[in-house]
Coordinates of C-alpha atoms and ligand atoms in Angstrom, one line a residue:
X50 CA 44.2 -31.3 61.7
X51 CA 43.7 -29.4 58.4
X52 CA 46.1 -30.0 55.2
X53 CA 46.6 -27.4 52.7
X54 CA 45.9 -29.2 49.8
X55 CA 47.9 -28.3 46.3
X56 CA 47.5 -30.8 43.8
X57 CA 43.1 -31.7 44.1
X58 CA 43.0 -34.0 41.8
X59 CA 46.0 -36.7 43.5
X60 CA 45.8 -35.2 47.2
X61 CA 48.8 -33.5 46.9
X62 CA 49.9 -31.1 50.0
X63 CA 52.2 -28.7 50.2
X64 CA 53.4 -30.5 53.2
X65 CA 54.1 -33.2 50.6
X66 CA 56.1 -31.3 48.4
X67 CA 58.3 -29.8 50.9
X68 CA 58.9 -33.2 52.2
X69 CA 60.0 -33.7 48.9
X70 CA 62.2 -31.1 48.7
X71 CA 63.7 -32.1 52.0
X72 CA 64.6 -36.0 50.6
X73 CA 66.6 -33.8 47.8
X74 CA 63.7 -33.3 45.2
X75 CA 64.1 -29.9 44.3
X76 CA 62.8 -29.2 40.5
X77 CA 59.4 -29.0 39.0
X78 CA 59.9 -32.5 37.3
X79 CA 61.3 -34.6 40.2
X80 CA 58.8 -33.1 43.0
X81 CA 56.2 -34.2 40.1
X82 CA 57.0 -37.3 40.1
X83 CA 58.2 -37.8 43.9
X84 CA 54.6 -36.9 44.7
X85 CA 52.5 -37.6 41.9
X86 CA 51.2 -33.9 41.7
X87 CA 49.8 -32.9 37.8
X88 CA 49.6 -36.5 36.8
X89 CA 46.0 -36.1 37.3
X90 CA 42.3 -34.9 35.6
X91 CA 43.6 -31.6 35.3
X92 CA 47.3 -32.3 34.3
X93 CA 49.0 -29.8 36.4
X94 CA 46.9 -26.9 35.2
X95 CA 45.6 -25.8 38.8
X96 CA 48.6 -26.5 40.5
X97 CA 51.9 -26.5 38.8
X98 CA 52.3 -22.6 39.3
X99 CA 51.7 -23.0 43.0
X100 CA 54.1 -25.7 43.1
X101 CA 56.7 -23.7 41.6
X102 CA 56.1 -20.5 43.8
X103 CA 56.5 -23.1 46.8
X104 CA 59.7 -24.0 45.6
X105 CA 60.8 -20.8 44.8
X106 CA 59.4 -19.7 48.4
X107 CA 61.6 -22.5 49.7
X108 CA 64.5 -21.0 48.5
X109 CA 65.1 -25.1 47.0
X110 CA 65.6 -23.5 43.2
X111 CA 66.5 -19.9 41.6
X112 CA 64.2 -18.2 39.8
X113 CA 65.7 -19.4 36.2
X114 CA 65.4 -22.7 37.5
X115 CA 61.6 -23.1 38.1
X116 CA 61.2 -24.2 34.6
X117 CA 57.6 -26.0 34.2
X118 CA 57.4 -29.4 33.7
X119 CA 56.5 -31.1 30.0
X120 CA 53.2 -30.8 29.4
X121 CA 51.8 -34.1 28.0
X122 CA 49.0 -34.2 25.2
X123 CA 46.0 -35.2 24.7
X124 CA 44.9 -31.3 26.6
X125 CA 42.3 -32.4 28.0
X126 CA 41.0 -35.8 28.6
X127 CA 39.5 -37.5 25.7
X128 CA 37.5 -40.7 25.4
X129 CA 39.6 -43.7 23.4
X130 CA 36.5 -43.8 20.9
X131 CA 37.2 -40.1 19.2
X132 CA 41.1 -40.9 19.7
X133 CA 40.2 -44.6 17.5
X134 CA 38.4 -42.0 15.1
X135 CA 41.3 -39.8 13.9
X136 CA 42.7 -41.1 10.7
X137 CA 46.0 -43.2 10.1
X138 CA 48.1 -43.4 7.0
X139 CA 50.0 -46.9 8.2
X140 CA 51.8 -46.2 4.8
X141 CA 53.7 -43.6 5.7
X142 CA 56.1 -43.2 8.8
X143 CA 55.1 -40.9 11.9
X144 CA 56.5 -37.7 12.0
X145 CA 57.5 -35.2 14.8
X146 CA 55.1 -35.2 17.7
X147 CA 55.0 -32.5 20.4
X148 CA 57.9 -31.9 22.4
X149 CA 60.0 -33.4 19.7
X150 CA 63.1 -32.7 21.2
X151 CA 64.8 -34.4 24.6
X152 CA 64.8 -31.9 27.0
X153 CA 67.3 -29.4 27.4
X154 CA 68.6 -28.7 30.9
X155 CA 69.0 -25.1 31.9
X156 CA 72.4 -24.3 33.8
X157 CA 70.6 -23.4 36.9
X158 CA 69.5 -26.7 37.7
X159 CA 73.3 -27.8 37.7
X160 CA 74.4 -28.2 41.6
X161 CA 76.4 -25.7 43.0
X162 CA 79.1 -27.9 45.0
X163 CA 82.1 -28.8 43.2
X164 CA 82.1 -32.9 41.9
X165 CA 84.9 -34.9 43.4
X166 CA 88.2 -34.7 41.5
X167 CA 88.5 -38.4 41.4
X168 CA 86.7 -41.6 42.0
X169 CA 87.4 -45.1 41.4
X170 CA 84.1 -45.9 39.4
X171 CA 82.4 -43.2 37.4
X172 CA 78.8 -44.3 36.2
X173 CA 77.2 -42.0 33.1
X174 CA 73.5 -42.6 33.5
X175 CA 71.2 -42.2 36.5
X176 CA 69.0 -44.8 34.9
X177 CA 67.6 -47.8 36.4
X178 CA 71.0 -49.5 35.2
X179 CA 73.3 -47.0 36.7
X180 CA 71.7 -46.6 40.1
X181 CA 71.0 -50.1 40.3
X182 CA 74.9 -51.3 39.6
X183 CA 75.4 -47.9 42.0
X184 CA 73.9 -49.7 45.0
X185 CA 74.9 -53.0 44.6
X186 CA 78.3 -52.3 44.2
X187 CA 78.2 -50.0 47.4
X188 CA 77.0 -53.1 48.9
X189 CA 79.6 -54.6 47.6
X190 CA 81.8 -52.3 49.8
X191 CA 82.7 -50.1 47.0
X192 CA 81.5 -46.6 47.7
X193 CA 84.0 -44.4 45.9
X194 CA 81.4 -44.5 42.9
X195 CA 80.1 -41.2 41.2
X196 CA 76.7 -41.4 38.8
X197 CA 76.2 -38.8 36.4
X198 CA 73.1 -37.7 35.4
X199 CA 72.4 -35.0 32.8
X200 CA 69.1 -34.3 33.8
X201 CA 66.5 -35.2 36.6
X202 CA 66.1 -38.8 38.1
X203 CA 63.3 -40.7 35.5
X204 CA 64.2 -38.4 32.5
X205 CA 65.2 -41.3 30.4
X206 CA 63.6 -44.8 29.8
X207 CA 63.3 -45.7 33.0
X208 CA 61.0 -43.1 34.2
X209 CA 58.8 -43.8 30.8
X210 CA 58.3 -47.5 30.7
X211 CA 55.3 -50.0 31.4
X212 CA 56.5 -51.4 34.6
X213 CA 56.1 -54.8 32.9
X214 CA 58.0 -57.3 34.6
X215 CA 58.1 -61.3 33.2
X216 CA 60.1 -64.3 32.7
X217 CA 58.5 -65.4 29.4
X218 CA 61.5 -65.3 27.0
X219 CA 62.6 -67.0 23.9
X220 CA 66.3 -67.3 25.4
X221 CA 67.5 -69.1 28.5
X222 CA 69.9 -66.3 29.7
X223 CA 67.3 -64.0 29.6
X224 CA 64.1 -66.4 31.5
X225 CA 66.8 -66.7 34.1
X226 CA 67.9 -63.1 34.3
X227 CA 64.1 -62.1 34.9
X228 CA 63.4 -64.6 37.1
X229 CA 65.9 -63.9 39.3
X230 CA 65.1 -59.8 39.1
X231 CA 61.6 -60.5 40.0
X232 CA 62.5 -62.3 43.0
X233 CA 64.3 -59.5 43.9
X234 CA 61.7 -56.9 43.4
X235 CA 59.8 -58.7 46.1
X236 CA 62.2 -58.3 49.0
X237 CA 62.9 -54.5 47.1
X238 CA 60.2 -53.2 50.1
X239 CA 61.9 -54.6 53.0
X240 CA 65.4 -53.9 51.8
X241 CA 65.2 -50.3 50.4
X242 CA 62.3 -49.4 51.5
X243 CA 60.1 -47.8 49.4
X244 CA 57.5 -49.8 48.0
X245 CA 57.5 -50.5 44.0
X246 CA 54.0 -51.9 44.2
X247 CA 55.1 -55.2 42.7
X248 CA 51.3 -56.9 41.7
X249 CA 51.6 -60.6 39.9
X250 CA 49.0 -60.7 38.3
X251 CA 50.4 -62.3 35.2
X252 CA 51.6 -62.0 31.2
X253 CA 49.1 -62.8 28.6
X254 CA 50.7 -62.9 25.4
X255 CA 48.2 -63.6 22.4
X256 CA 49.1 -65.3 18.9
X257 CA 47.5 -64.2 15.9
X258 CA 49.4 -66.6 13.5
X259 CA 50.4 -70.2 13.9
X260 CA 54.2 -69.2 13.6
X261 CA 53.9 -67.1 16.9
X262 CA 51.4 -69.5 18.9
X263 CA 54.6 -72.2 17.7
X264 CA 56.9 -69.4 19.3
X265 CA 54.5 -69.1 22.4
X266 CA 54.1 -73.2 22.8
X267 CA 58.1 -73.6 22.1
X268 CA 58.9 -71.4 25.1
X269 CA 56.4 -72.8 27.6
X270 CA 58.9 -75.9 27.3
X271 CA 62.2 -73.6 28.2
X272 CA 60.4 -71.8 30.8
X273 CA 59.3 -74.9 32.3
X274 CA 62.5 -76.1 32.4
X275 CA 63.9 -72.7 34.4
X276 CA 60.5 -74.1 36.9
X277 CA 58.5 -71.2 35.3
X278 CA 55.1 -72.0 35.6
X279 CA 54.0 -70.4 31.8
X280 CA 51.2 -72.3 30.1
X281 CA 50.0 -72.6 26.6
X282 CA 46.0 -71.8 26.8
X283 CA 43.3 -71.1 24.5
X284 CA 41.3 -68.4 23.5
X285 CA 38.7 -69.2 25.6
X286 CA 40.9 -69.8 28.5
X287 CA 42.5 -66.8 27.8
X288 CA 38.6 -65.0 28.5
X289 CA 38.6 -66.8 31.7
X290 CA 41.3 -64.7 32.5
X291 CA 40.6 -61.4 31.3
X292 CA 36.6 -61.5 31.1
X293 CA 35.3 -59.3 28.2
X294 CA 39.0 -60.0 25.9
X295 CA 37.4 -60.7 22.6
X296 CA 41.1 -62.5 21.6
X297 CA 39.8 -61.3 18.1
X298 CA 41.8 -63.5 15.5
X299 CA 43.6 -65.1 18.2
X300 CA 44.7 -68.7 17.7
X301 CA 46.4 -69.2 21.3
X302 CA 47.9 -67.9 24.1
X303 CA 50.4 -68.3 26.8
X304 CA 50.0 -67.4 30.8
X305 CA 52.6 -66.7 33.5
X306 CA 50.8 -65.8 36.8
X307 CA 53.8 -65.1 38.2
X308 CA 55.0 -61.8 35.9
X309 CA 53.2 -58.5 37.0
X310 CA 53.9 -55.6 36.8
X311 CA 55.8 -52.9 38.9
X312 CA 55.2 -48.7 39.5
X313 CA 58.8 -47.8 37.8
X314 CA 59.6 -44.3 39.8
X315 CA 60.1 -45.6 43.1
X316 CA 62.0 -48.2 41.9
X317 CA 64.7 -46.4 40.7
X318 CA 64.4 -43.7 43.7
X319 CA 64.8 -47.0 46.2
X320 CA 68.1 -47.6 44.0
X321 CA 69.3 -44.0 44.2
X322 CA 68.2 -43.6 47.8
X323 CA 69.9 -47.1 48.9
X324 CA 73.3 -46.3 47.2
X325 CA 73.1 -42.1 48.6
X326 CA 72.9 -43.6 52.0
X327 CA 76.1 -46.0 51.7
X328 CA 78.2 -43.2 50.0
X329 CA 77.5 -42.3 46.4
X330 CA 77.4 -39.6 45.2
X331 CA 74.3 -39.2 42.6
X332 CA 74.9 -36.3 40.9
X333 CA 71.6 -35.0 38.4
X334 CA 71.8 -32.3 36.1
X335 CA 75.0 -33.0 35.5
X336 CA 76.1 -34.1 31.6
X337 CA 79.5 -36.0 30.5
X338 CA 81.0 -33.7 27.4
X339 CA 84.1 -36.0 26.9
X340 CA 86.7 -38.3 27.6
X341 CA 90.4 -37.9 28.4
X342 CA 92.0 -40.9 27.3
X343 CA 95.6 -42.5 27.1
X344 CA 97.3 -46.0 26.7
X345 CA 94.0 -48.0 26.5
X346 CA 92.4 -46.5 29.6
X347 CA 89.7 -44.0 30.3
X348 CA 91.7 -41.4 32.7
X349 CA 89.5 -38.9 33.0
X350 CA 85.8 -38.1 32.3
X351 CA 85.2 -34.8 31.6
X352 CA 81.9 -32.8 32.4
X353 CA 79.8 -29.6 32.7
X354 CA 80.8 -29.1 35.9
X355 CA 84.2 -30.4 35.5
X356 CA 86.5 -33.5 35.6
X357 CA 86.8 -36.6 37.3
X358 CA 89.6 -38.5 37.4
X359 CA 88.5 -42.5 37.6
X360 CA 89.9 -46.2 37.5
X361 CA 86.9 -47.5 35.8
X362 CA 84.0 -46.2 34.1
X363 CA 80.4 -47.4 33.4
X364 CA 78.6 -46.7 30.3
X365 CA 75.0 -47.1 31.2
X366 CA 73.9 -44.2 29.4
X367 CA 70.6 -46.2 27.5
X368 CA 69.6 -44.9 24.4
X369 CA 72.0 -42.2 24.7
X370 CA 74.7 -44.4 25.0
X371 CA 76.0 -44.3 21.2
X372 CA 76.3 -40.5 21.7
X373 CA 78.5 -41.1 24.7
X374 CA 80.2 -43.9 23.7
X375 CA 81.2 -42.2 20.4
X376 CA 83.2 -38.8 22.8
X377 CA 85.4 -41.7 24.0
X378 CA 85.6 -43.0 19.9
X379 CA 84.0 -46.1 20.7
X380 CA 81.0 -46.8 17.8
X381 CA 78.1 -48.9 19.4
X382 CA 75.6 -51.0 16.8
X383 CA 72.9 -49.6 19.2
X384 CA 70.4 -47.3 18.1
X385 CA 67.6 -45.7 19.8
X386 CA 63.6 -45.6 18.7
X387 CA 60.9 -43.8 20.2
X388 CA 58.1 -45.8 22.2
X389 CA 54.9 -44.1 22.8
X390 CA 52.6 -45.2 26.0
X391 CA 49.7 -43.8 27.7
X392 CA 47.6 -43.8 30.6
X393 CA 43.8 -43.4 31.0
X394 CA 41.4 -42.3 34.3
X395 CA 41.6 -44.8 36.9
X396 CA 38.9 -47.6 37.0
X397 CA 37.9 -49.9 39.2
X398 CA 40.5 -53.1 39.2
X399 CA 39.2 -55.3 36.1
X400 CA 42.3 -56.6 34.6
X401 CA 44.4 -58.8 36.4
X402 CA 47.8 -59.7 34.0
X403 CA 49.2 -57.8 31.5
X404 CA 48.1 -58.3 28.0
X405 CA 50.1 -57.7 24.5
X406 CA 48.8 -59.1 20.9
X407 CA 52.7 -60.3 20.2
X408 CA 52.1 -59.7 16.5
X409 CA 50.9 -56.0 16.7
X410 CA 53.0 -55.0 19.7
X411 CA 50.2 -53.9 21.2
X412 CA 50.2 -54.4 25.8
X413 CA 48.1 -53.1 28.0
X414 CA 47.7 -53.6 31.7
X415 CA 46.0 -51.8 34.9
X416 CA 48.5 -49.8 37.3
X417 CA 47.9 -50.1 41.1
X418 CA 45.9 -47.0 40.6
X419 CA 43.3 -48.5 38.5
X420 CA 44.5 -46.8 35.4
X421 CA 44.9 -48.7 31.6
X422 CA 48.9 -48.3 30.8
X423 CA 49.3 -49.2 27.6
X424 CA 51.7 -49.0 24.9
X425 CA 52.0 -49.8 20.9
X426 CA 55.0 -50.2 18.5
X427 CA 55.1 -48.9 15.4
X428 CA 56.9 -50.7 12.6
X429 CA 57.5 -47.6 10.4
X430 CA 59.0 -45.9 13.4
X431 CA 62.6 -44.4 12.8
X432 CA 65.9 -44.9 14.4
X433 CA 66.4 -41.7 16.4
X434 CA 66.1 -39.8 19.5
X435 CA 62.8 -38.4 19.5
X436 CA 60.8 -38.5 22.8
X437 CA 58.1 -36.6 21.0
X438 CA 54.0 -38.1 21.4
X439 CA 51.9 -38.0 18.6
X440 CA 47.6 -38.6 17.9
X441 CA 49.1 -41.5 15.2
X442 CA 50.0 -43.5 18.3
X443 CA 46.7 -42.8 20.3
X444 CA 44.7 -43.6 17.4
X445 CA 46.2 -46.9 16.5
X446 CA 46.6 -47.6 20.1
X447 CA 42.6 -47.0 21.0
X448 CA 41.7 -49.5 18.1
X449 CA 43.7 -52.2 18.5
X450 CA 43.0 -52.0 22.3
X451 CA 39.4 -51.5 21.3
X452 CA 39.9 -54.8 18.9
X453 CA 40.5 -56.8 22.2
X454 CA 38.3 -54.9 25.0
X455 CA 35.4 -52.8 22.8
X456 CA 33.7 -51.9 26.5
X457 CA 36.6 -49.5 27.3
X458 CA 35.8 -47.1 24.6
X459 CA 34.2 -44.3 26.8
X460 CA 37.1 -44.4 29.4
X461 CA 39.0 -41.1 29.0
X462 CA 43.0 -40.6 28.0
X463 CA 44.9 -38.7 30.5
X464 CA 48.5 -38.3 29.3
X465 CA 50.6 -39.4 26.4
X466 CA 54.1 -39.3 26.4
X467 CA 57.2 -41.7 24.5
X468 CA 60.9 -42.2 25.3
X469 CA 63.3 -43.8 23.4
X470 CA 64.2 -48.0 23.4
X471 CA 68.1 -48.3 23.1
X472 CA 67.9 -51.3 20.6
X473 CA 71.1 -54.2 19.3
X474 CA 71.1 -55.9 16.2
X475 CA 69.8 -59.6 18.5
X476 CA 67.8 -57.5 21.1
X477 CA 70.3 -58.4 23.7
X478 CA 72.4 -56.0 25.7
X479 CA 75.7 -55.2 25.5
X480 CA 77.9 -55.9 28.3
X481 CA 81.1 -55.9 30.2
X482 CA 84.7 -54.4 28.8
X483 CA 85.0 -52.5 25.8
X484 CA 88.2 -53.7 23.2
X485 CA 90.7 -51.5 23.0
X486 CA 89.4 -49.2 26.3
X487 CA 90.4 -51.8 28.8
X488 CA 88.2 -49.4 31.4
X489 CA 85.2 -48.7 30.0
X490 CA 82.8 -51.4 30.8
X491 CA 79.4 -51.2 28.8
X492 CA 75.9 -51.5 30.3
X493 CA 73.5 -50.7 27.5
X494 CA 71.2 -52.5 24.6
X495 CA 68.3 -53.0 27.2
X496 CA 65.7 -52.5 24.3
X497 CA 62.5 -52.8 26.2
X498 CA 63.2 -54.8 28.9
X499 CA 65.8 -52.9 30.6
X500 CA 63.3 -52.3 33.8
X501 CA 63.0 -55.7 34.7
X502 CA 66.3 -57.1 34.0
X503 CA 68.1 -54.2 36.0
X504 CA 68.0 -55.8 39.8
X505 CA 69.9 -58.8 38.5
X506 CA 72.1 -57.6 35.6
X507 CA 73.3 -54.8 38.5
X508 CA 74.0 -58.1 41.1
X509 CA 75.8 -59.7 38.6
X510 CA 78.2 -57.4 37.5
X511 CA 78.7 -55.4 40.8
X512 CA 80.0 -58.7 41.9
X513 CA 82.1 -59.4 38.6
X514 CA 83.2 -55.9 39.0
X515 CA 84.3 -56.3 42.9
X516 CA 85.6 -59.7 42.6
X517 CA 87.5 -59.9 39.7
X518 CA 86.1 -63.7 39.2
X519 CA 84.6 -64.5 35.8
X520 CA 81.2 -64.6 35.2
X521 CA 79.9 -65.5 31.7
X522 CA 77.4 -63.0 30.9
X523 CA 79.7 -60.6 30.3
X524 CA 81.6 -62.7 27.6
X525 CA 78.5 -63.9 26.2
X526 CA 76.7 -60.4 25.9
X527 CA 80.1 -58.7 25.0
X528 CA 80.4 -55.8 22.4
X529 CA 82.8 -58.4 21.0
X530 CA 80.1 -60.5 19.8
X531 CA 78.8 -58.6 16.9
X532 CA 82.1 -58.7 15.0
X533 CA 83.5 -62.3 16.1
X534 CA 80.8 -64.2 17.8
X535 CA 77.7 -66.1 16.9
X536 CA 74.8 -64.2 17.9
X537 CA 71.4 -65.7 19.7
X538 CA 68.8 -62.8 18.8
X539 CA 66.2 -62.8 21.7
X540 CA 62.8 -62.4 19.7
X541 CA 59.8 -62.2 22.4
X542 CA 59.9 -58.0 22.1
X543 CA 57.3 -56.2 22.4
X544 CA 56.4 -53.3 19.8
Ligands
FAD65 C1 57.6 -46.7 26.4 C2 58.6 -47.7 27.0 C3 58.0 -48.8 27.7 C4 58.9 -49.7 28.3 N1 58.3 -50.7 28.9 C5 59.1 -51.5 29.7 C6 58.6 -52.6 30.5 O1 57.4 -52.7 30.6 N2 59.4 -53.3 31.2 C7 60.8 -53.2 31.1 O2 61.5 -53.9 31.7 N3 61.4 -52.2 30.3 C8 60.6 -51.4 29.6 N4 61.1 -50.4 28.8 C9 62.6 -50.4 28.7 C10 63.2 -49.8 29.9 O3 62.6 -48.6 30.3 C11 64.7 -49.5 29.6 O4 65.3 -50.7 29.1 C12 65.4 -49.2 30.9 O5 64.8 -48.2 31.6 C13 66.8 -48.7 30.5 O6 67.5 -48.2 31.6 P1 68.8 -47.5 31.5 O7 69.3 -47.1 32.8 O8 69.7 -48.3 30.6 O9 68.5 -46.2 30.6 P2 67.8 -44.8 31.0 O10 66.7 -45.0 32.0 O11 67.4 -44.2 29.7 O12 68.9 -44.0 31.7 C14 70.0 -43.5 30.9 C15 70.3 -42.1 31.5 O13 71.5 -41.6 31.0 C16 71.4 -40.2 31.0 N5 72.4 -39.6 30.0 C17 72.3 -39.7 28.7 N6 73.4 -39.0 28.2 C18 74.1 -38.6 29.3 C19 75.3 -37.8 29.4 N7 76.0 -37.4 28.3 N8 75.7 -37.5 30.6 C20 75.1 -37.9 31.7 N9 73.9 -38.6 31.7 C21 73.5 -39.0 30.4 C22 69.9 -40.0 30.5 O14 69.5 -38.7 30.9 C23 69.2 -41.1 31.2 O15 68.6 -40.7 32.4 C24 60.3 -49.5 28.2 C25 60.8 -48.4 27.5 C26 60.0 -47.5 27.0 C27 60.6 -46.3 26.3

């Protein structure tokens, strides 16, 4: 049997993208990521136009719609050693980068059916968050639930993150919100199926200072108690571990074998799929303009293809969610900043956990595809939505990557790209009803941690939502806290 190969460098068929198509993946960006064509050596150049004459061909999109895909920087792939080269001015804070702008959907994309006129719960944000609460509330046995989504599936965070998954946190509501996600991720396979490559290989989180190696050893004794296996190790421990980690100017460490890390796009396609299948409606391309509101309630939501009436509405718009939240005169203390990430040419499998310098912010870890994901924070970074990538990032990246493993140096950067982390004043989310808009629950603040919290912040409130009965997370993380409460700021973040 012959396959007509149209993506050489990941094996992509064309067989594979009309299979695609067929499961409801019709633009350039979502049959990208559905099956992995252009994330390769080449980034799309050989194949992206053939792609979008097949779905043209297909009749799947019109003409205007076949709008290529982002193209990611660096252009061709560069060796971390020349990236480490280019100078940094740590004084001054990054500009631009290229796209700067969030995309801009074009009109064509928009479906052509007409949306429901009503539905009992109306979710903005097709998000890890939304699809996630989307399916377990369907579960639930509510299906009358709409998500909105203004662009594709994975155009916000959750289709730009690190896949990191762990339980080591400073704060008990958050050890046992991820520990309680990760055991879901494991059954994710057998009950959505789709497999989100779930590989527990560990967290190593390095200290530089005494104050965070007291941090790390503090938390070993809460995670213990939550029967989290973390440890408090040393440096040369830590080089058991990971051989060839220098652990330069590292006074400690601490080791979870049981975090990992997951392979974020089917994740949230297992979400959207599970909830499509038991009756929501998961409408992409499709952006909330406004709110029609009246005696305390959210009555209608009002959008580019029209309005929805609705008994309750979800805000789980991430580090839009200010933006949206403001149409319905709500003000959220949220406020977004970009995070850059990158991924190199696969290599063999070297690295077993994932690795971050807690002081720096800098993480690294090796995908199920061999390649080095890794990410960086950047302290002089503004508030602001700019999903822009810059060479700052890859340069300061490749040396403080280069700090820890110096034999990676010739290994070759493939793609660069940032979204945005939808940060709150104690790096906690906001959640549950919104004072003064007895309808419009919140579902934001996921800073960078959203990914793994998701499976079990969804359970919890799709329940609390269904049942009525009350569940203390959503007093505890309420929008209420920032103006009456006392506030427990969460303070293992990374970046
Ligand atoms: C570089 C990076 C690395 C990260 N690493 C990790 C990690 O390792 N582990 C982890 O757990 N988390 C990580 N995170 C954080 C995680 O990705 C987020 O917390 C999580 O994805 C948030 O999910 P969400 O559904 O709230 O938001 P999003 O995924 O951003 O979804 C919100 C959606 O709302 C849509 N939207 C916005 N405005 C409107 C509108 N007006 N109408 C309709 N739709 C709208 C957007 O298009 C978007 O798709 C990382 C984030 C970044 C940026």
């Amino acid at each position: 049997m012959s396959k007509s190969l149209i993506c050489s460098c990941e094996d992509v068929t064309t067989d594979d993208v009309r299979h695609a198509v067929s499961r409801g993946y019709c633009d350039v960006e979502s049959v990208k990521r559905y099956t992995g064509f252009g994330t390769g050596i080449c980034q799309g150049k050989s194949c992206l136009s053939a792609v979008a004459a097949l779905l043209e061909k297909e009749k799947a999109l019109k003409p205007a719609a076949v709008v290529p895909f982002t193209p990611r920087p660096p252009l061709y792939p560069t060796e971390l050693r020349l990236l480490a080269s280019a100078p940094v001015d740590e004084s001054v804070p990054p500009v631009g980068g290229v796209p700067e702008a969030v995309e801009d959907y074009t009109p064509a994309l928009r479906p052509t059916e007409p949306l429901p006129a009503k539905a009992k719960v109306v979710i903005i944000g097709g998000g890890i968050m939304g699809l996630a609460l989307a399916y377990n509330l369907a579960r639930a046995g509510e299906t009358d639930v709409v998500v909105l989504e203004r662009g594709y599936l994975c155009a916000g965070a959750s289709g730009r993150n690190g896949g990191g998954v762990r339980m080591q946190w400073g704060t008990p509501a958050l050890v046992e919100l991820a520990k309680r996600s990760i055991d879901l991720m494991k059954g994710f396979a057998r009950e959505l199926g789709i497999n989100v490559w779930l590989r527990q290989g560990g967290y190593l989180f390095m200290a530089r200072t005494a104050a965070v190696a007291k941090k790390l050893e503090r938390n070993v004794t809460l995670h213990n108690r939550f029967g989290v296996p973390t440890r408090l190790i040393t440096p040369d421990a830590a080089r058991d571990i990971v051989p060839g980690l220098t652990m330069k100017n590292c006074v400690a460490a601490s080791f979870n074998p049981e975090d990992g890390v997951i392979f974020p796009w089917p994740f949230l396609w297992g979400y959207a799929q599970g909830a499509r299948k038991l009756g929501v409606r998961v409408e992409t391309y499709t952006e909330v303009k406004g709110f029609d509101l009246s005696g305390g309630q959210v009555r209608k939501v009002r959008t580019d293809r029209g309005d929805i009436a609705c008994d309750t509405v979800v805000l789980a718009s991430g580090a839009w969610s200010p933006e949206v939240a403001r149409l319905a005169g709500v003000q959220l203390p949220n406020e977004p900043h970009r995070h850059e990430i990158l991924s190199t040419e696969p290599l063999k499998p070297f690295l077993g956990p994932l690795v971050s310098v807690l002081d720096s912010g800098l993480y690294f870890s090796q995908s199920m595809r061999g390649e080095i994901v890794g990410g960086m924070g950047d302290p002089k970074e503004p508030a602001g939505l700019n999903m822009g990538s810059t060479l700052r990032f890859v340069s300061r990246f490749a040396q403080a990557l280069m700090e820890q493993l110096p034999h990676v140096g010739h290994v070759k950067v493939l793609r660069q790209w940032a979204g945005c982390y939808d940060v709150t004043p104690d790096n906690n989310p906001i959640l549950g009803r919104t004072p003064g808009l007895d309808n419009l629950l919140q579902m934001s603040g996921f800073v960078g941690h959203g990914f793994m919290m998701a499976p079990a912040v969804a359970e919890r409130m799709a329940k609390w939502m269904a049942t009525g009965e009350s569940d203390e997370l959503f007093t505890r993380f309420s929008l209420r806290r920032f103006s009456e409460g006392s506030i427990e700021r969460e303070d293992m973040i990374i970046g």
